[in-house]
PDB file of C-alpha atoms in Angstrom:
ATOM      1  CA  MET A   1      12.602  15.326  25.852  1.00 73.00           C
ATOM      2  CA  ASP A   2      10.410  12.864  23.957  1.00 79.00           C
ATOM      3  CA  ASP A   3       8.765  13.829  20.673  1.00 79.00           C
ATOM      4  CA  TYR A   4       5.265  14.050  22.153  1.00 81.00           C
ATOM      5  CA  LEU A   5       6.277  16.484  24.878  1.00 84.00           C
ATOM      6  CA  LEU A   6       8.220  18.602  22.372  1.00 86.00           C
ATOM      7  CA  HIS A   7       5.157  18.686  20.121  1.00 87.00           C
ATOM      8  CA  GLU A   8       2.923  19.724  23.030  1.00 88.00           C
ATOM      9  CA  LEU A   9       5.404  22.462  23.966  1.00 90.00           C
ATOM     10  CA  GLY A  10       5.185  23.835  20.437  1.00 89.00           C
ATOM     11  CA  LYS A  11       1.386  23.730  20.582  1.00 89.00           C
ATOM     12  CA  GLY A  12       1.403  25.461  23.974  1.00 91.00           C
ATOM     13  CA  LEU A  13       3.638  28.279  22.742  1.00 92.00           C
ATOM     14  CA  TYR A  14       1.498  28.733  19.636  1.00 90.00           C
ATOM     15  CA  SER A  15      -1.599  28.882  21.847  1.00 90.00           C
ATOM     16  CA  LEU A  16       0.031  31.591  23.981  1.00 92.00           C
ATOM     17  CA  GLU A  17       1.020  33.512  20.859  1.00 90.00           C
ATOM     18  CA  ARG A  18      -2.590  33.352  19.674  1.00 88.00           C
ATOM     19  CA  ASN A  19      -4.208  34.173  23.034  1.00 88.00           C
ATOM     20  CA  GLY A  20      -1.713  36.679  24.458  1.00 88.00           C
ATOM     21  CA  ALA A  21      -3.443  39.738  23.023  1.00 85.00           C
ATOM     22  CA  GLY A  22      -6.844  38.367  24.039  1.00 85.00           C
ATOM     23  CA  LEU A  23      -5.708  38.016  27.626  1.00 84.00           C
ATOM     24  CA  GLU A  24      -4.562  41.645  27.649  1.00 82.00           C
ATOM     25  CA  GLU A  25      -7.945  42.725  26.277  1.00 82.00           C
ATOM     26  CA  LEU A  26      -9.680  40.972  29.178  1.00 79.00           C
ATOM     27  CA  LEU A  27      -7.625  42.963  31.681  1.00 72.00           C
ATOM     28  CA  THR A  28     -10.348  45.582  32.129  1.00 62.00           C
ATOM     29  CA  PHE A  29     -14.061  45.177  32.671  1.00 49.00           C
ATOM     30  CA  HIS A  30     -16.146  46.658  29.868  1.00 41.00           C
ATOM     31  CA  ARG A  31     -19.143  48.715  30.944  1.00 39.00           C
ATOM     32  CA  VAL A  32     -22.204  48.020  28.779  1.00 39.00           C
ATOM     33  CA  SER A  33     -24.461  50.699  30.257  1.00 40.00           C
ATOM     34  CA  SER A  34     -25.012  54.231  28.952  1.00 40.00           C
ATOM     35  CA  ALA A  35     -22.692  57.156  29.579  1.00 42.00           C
ATOM     36  CA  THR A  36     -24.635  58.254  32.666  1.00 41.00           C
ATOM     37  CA  ASP A  37     -25.802  56.379  35.751  1.00 42.00           C
ATOM     38  CA  THR A  38     -29.326  56.368  37.248  1.00 40.00           C
ATOM     39  CA  LEU A  39     -28.751  59.691  38.976  1.00 39.00           C
ATOM     40  CA  GLY A  40     -27.725  61.409  35.753  1.00 38.00           C
ATOM     41  CA  ARG A  41     -24.060  61.805  36.704  1.00 37.00           C
ATOM     42  CA  ALA A  42     -21.472  61.241  34.033  1.00 37.00           C
ATOM     43  CA  VAL A  43     -19.624  57.940  34.344  1.00 38.00           C
ATOM     44  CA  CYS A  44     -15.859  58.325  34.239  1.00 38.00           C
ATOM     45  CA  CYS A  45     -14.440  55.851  31.724  1.00 39.00           C
ATOM     46  CA  SER A  46     -10.835  57.043  31.748  1.00 40.00           C
ATOM     47  CA  LYS A  47      -9.739  54.436  34.303  1.00 42.00           C
ATOM     48  CA  PRO A  48     -11.865  51.290  34.038  1.00 43.00           C
ATOM     49  CA  PRO A  49     -11.620  48.904  36.995  1.00 50.00           C
ATOM     50  CA  VAL A  50      -8.933  46.263  36.677  1.00 49.00           C
ATOM     51  CA  ASN A  51      -9.878  42.601  36.560  1.00 54.00           C
ATOM     52  CA  LEU A  52      -7.465  41.362  39.223  1.00 52.00           C
ATOM     53  CA  THR A  53      -7.966  37.682  38.387  1.00 75.00           C
ATOM     54  CA  VAL A  54      -6.918  38.276  34.787  1.00 79.00           C
ATOM     55  CA  LEU A  55      -4.115  40.588  35.951  1.00 81.00           C
ATOM     56  CA  ASP A  56      -2.698  37.818  38.143  1.00 82.00           C
ATOM     57  CA  LEU A  57      -2.827  35.363  35.233  1.00 85.00           C
ATOM     58  CA  LEU A  58      -1.281  37.914  32.882  1.00 87.00           C
ATOM     59  CA  VAL A  59       1.623  38.719  35.215  1.00 88.00           C
ATOM     60  CA  GLN A  60       2.153  35.046  36.020  1.00 88.00           C
ATOM     61  CA  THR A  61       2.287  34.180  32.303  1.00 91.00           C
ATOM     62  CA  GLU A  62       4.661  37.053  31.501  1.00 92.00           C
ATOM     63  CA  CYS A  63       7.006  36.024  34.329  1.00 91.00           C
ATOM     64  CA  LEU A  64       6.974  32.364  33.319  1.00 92.00           C
ATOM     65  CA  LEU A  65       7.721  33.057  29.661  1.00 93.00           C
ATOM     66  CA  GLY A  66      10.284  35.701  30.576  1.00 92.00           C
ATOM     67  CA  PHE A  67      12.123  33.279  32.839  1.00 93.00           C
ATOM     68  CA  TRP A  68      12.333  30.513  30.241  1.00 92.00           C
ATOM     69  CA  ALA A  69      13.236  32.970  27.496  1.00 92.00           C
ATOM     70  CA  SER A  70      16.182  34.178  29.586  1.00 92.00           C
ATOM     71  CA  GLU A  71      17.285  30.573  30.089  1.00 91.00           C
ATOM     72  CA  VAL A  72      17.125  29.906  26.338  1.00 91.00           C
ATOM     73  CA  LEU A  73      18.987  33.145  25.595  1.00 90.00           C
ATOM     74  CA  ALA A  74      21.731  32.156  28.046  1.00 89.00           C
ATOM     75  CA  CYS A  75      22.403  29.019  26.004  1.00 85.00           C
ATOM     76  CA  GLY A  76      24.134  31.273  23.475  1.00 73.00           C
ATOM     77  CA  ASP A  77      24.785  29.189  20.360  1.00 73.00           C
ATOM     78  CA  GLY A  78      22.462  30.266  17.585  1.00 81.00           C
ATOM     79  CA  VAL A  79      20.083  32.156  19.908  1.00 85.00           C
ATOM     80  CA  VAL A  80      19.500  35.737  18.812  1.00 82.00           C
ATOM     81  CA  GLY A  81      18.343  38.343  21.330  1.00 80.00           C
ATOM     82  CA  PRO A  82      17.027  40.497  22.716  1.00 83.00           C
ATOM     83  CA  VAL A  83      13.920  38.774  24.011  1.00 84.00           C
ATOM     84  CA  PRO A  84      10.836  40.735  22.906  1.00 87.00           C
ATOM     85  CA  GLU A  85       8.144  42.035  25.236  1.00 86.00           C
ATOM     86  CA  ARG A  86       4.489  40.940  25.599  1.00 89.00           C
ATOM     87  CA  ILE A  87       3.190  37.392  25.843  1.00 91.00           C
ATOM     88  CA  ALA A  88       2.444  36.809  22.160  1.00 90.00           C
ATOM     89  CA  SER A  89       5.858  38.057  21.030  1.00 91.00           C
ATOM     90  CA  VAL A  90       7.826  36.068  23.619  1.00 92.00           C
ATOM     91  CA  ALA A  91       5.856  32.908  22.788  1.00 91.00           C
ATOM     92  CA  ALA A  92       6.602  33.380  19.083  1.00 90.00           C
ATOM     93  CA  TRP A  93      10.291  33.981  19.880  1.00 90.00           C
ATOM     94  CA  LEU A  94      10.493  30.791  21.950  1.00 90.00           C
ATOM     95  CA  GLN A  95       8.960  28.756  19.134  1.00 89.00           C
ATOM     96  CA  ARG A  96      12.052  29.517  17.074  1.00 87.00           C
ATOM     97  CA  TYR A  97      14.225  27.745  19.651  1.00 88.00           C
ATOM     98  CA  LEU A  98      12.369  24.505  20.350  1.00 88.00           C
ATOM     99  CA  ASP A  99      15.561  22.684  19.402  1.00 88.00           C
ATOM    100  CA  VAL A 100      17.317  24.394  22.311  1.00 88.00           C
ATOM    101  CA  ALA A 101      14.609  23.306  24.761  1.00 88.00           C
ATOM    102  CA  ASP A 102      14.887  19.794  23.359  1.00 87.00           C
ATOM    103  CA  SER A 103      18.614  19.605  24.068  1.00 88.00           C
ATOM    104  CA  VAL A 104      18.951  21.033  27.588  1.00 89.00           C
ATOM    105  CA  PRO A 105      18.454  19.250  30.958  1.00 90.00           C
ATOM    106  CA  TRP A 106      15.657  21.608  31.999  1.00 91.00           C
ATOM    107  CA  GLY A 107      13.717  21.258  28.754  1.00 90.00           C
ATOM    108  CA  GLU A 108      11.078  18.915  30.190  1.00 90.00           C
ATOM    109  CA  MET A 109      10.413  21.219  33.141  1.00 90.00           C
ATOM    110  CA  MET A 110      10.009  24.144  30.746  1.00 92.00           C
ATOM    111  CA  ALA A 111       7.608  22.138  28.594  1.00 91.00           C
ATOM    112  CA  GLU A 112       5.439  21.055  31.529  1.00 89.00           C
ATOM    113  CA  GLU A 113       5.151  24.580  32.908  1.00 90.00           C
ATOM    114  CA  VAL A 114       4.466  26.251  29.549  1.00 92.00           C
ATOM    115  CA  ILE A 115       1.882  23.632  28.554  1.00 91.00           C
ATOM    116  CA  ALA A 116       0.015  24.012  31.858  1.00 89.00           C
ATOM    117  CA  GLN A 117       0.084  27.807  31.586  1.00 90.00           C
ATOM    118  CA  ALA A 118      -1.108  27.772  27.984  1.00 91.00           C
ATOM    119  CA  ARG A 119      -4.093  25.631  28.947  1.00 88.00           C
ATOM    120  CA  MET A 120      -5.067  27.984  31.766  1.00 87.00           C
ATOM    121  CA  VAL A 121      -4.805  31.030  29.493  1.00 88.00           C
ATOM    122  CA  ALA A 122      -6.859  29.304  26.793  1.00 88.00           C
ATOM    123  CA  SER A 123      -9.557  28.369  29.317  1.00 84.00           C
ATOM    124  CA  VAL A 124      -9.925  32.085  30.178  1.00 83.00           C
ATOM    125  CA  VAL A 125      -9.592  33.603  26.706  1.00 83.00           C
ATOM    126  CA  GLU A 126     -11.498  30.886  24.834  1.00 77.00           C
ATOM    127  CA  PRO A 127     -14.040  29.538  27.345  1.00 66.00           C
ATOM    128  CA  ASP A 128     -16.589  28.692  24.604  1.00 60.00           C
ATOM    129  CA  SER A 129     -14.182  27.471  21.966  1.00 51.00           C
ATOM    130  CA  GLY A 130     -15.594  23.965  22.143  1.00 48.00           C
ATOM    131  CA  GLY A 131     -12.257  22.495  23.150  1.00 46.00           C
ATOM    132  CA  GLU A 132     -11.773  20.217  26.116  1.00 52.00           C
ATOM    133  CA  GLU A 133     -11.492  21.800  29.530  1.00 51.00           C
ATOM    134  CA  PRO A 134      -7.939  21.486  30.846  1.00 55.00           C
ATOM    135  CA  ALA A 135      -7.901  18.530  33.213  1.00 64.00           C
ATOM    136  CA  PRO A 136      -5.713  18.888  36.302  1.00 71.00           C
ATOM    137  CA  PRO A 137      -3.034  16.198  36.494  1.00 76.00           C
ATOM    138  CA  GLU A 138      -2.833  13.815  39.443  1.00 83.00           C
ATOM    139  CA  TRP A 139       0.880  14.541  39.903  1.00 83.00           C
ATOM    140  CA  ALA A 140       2.707  17.718  38.927  1.00 80.00           C
ATOM    141  CA  THR A 141       5.926  19.635  39.474  1.00 78.00           C
ATOM    142  CA  CYS A 142       5.924  22.229  42.238  1.00 80.00           C
ATOM    143  CA  GLN A 143       5.635  25.049  39.682  1.00 72.00           C
ATOM    144  CA  VAL A 144       2.695  23.469  37.845  1.00 75.00           C
ATOM    145  CA  ALA A 145       0.930  22.722  41.148  1.00 80.00           C
ATOM    146  CA  ALA A 146       1.423  26.344  42.218  1.00 78.00           C
ATOM    147  CA  SER A 147      -0.069  27.490  38.906  1.00 74.00           C
ATOM    148  CA  TRP A 148      -3.200  25.401  39.475  1.00 78.00           C
ATOM    149  CA  ALA A 149      -3.512  26.763  43.008  1.00 79.00           C
ATOM    150  CA  LYS A 150      -3.290  30.332  41.713  1.00 74.00           C
ATOM    151  CA  GLN A 151      -5.943  29.519  39.115  1.00 70.00           C
ATOM    152  CA  ALA A 152      -8.126  28.391  42.021  1.00 71.00           C
ATOM    153  CA  GLY A 153      -7.672  31.804  43.623  1.00 73.00           C
ATOM    154  CA  VAL A 154      -4.852  31.192  46.115  1.00 74.00           C
ATOM    155  CA  GLN A 155      -1.433  32.821  45.732  1.00 74.00           C
ATOM    156  CA  VAL A 156       0.955  29.935  46.405  1.00 79.00           C
ATOM    157  CA  SER A 157       4.556  30.040  45.259  1.00 79.00           C
ATOM    158  CA  ARG A 158       6.633  27.170  43.920  1.00 78.00           C
ATOM    159  CA  THR A 159       8.852  27.560  47.002  1.00 83.00           C
ATOM    160  CA  THR A 160       5.888  27.095  49.328  1.00 87.00           C
ATOM    161  CA  VAL A 161       4.789  23.920  47.537  1.00 87.00           C
ATOM    162  CA  TYR A 162       8.358  22.621  47.674  1.00 87.00           C
ATOM    163  CA  ARG A 163       8.506  23.360  51.408  1.00 89.00           C
ATOM    164  CA  TRP A 164       5.252  21.440  51.963  1.00 92.00           C
ATOM    165  CA  ALA A 165       6.702  18.495  50.048  1.00 91.00           C
ATOM    166  CA  GLN A 166       9.942  18.499  52.024  1.00 91.00           C
ATOM    167  CA  ALA A 167       7.961  18.597  55.287  1.00 91.00           C
ATOM    168  CA  GLY A 168       5.768  15.672  54.225  1.00 92.00           C
ATOM    169  CA  LYS A 169       2.620  17.795  54.197  1.00 92.00           C
ATOM    170  CA  VAL A 170       1.753  16.740  50.622  1.00 91.00           C
ATOM    171  CA  ALA A 171       2.328  13.376  48.948  1.00 93.00           C
ATOM    172  CA  THR A 172       5.334  13.156  46.630  1.00 91.00           C
ATOM    173  CA  ALA A 173       6.596  10.854  43.910  1.00 88.00           C
ATOM    174  CA  LYS A 174       9.456  10.724  41.414  1.00 84.00           C
ATOM    175  CA  ASP A 175       9.196  11.231  37.668  1.00 74.00           C
ATOM    176  CA  ASP A 176      11.102   9.125  35.137  1.00 69.00           C
ATOM    177  CA  ASN A 177      14.181  11.313  35.538  1.00 66.00           C
ATOM    178  CA  GLY A 178      14.135  11.263  39.339  1.00 72.00           C
ATOM    179  CA  GLY A 179      12.595  14.728  39.690  1.00 74.00           C
ATOM    180  CA  MET A 180      10.095  15.388  42.457  1.00 82.00           C
ATOM    181  CA  LEU A 181       6.361  15.464  41.783  1.00 85.00           C
ATOM    182  CA  VAL A 182       3.606  16.415  44.226  1.00 88.00           C
ATOM    183  CA  ARG A 183       0.023  15.181  44.404  1.00 89.00           C
ATOM    184  CA  LEU A 184      -2.035  18.081  43.066  1.00 87.00           C
ATOM    185  CA  ASP A 185      -5.118  17.289  45.184  1.00 89.00           C
ATOM    186  CA  ASP A 186      -3.006  17.603  48.348  1.00 91.00           C
ATOM    187  CA  VAL A 187      -1.604  20.959  47.246  1.00 89.00           C
ATOM    188  CA  LEU A 188      -5.041  22.331  46.339  1.00 87.00           C
ATOM    189  CA  ALA A 189      -6.512  21.135  49.642  1.00 88.00           C
ATOM    190  CA  ARG A 190      -3.741  22.786  51.632  1.00 87.00           C
ATOM    191  CA  ALA A 191      -3.985  25.946  49.539  1.00 82.00           C
ATOM    192  CA  GLY A 192      -7.740  25.969  50.144  1.00 78.00           C
ATOM    193  CA  ALA A 193      -7.127  25.761  53.884  1.00 76.00           C
ATOM    194  CA  MET A 194      -4.860  28.803  53.611  1.00 66.00           C
ATOM    195  CA  ARG A 195      -7.554  30.739  51.768  1.00 57.00           C
ATOM    196  CA  GLY A 196     -10.136  29.769  54.384  1.00 53.00           C
ATOM    197  CA  ALA A 197      -7.892  30.926  57.196  1.00 40.00           C
ATOM    198  CA  VAL A 198      -7.429  34.307  55.531  1.00 36.00           C
ATOM    199  CA  SER A 199     -11.113  34.660  54.592  1.00 36.00           C
ATOM    200  CA  PHE A 200     -12.393  33.963  58.086  1.00 30.00           C
ATOM    201  CA  GLY A 201      -9.793  36.059  59.872  1.00 34.00           C
ATOM    202  CA  VAL A 202      -7.894  33.217  61.498  1.00 32.00           C
ATOM    203  CA  GLY A 203      -4.754  34.588  63.075  1.00 35.00           C
ATOM    204  CA  HIS A 204      -2.341  32.198  61.371  1.00 37.00           C
ATOM    205  CA  ALA A 205      -2.914  30.120  58.251  1.00 39.00           C
ATOM    206  CA  VAL A 206      -1.673  26.540  58.441  1.00 41.00           C
ATOM    207  CA  VAL A 207       1.395  26.164  56.246  1.00 44.00           C
TER     208      VAL A 207
END
């Protein structure tokens, strides 16, 4: 992994450590009205409605960090477990082992996925922070492309994107190490077609 990518990985993990608690706080909608509605009935506040968009992002982020933390832990030498729970704690734990990510074959893939996820979380938790909006890349790994599709509101797995690539349904290229990249615009367009098929009741979405 080159120095720039390693630096960006560290920044991404720090961003997730900083924004993890904020993402959890956004999980429920906050009611600003009074304790009673227009008909005078008491409003039940014990179970506020769940923000499903934030829930999806929260679960996706927890799974991503949990996966890479387990990979780092499996490396053994010098890595002290167990892996903590919650986004902020796992991100802080991973920051201690950047040297491990730098030395393993899958380090670049981990960096790309964590950086992309950190930017999406920051765009939700800190929408008015004054920072630059995360710009979607032209080419991305299957996992990163799936993350952008989910951010656009379509549940697409890394396996589905990979299947599209293998079938020639999205454009592909090779990175410097020979790994496969997909054109993000193609993935988003195909994911959008899937969402349209579901929204309008089409019997079978095109996959």
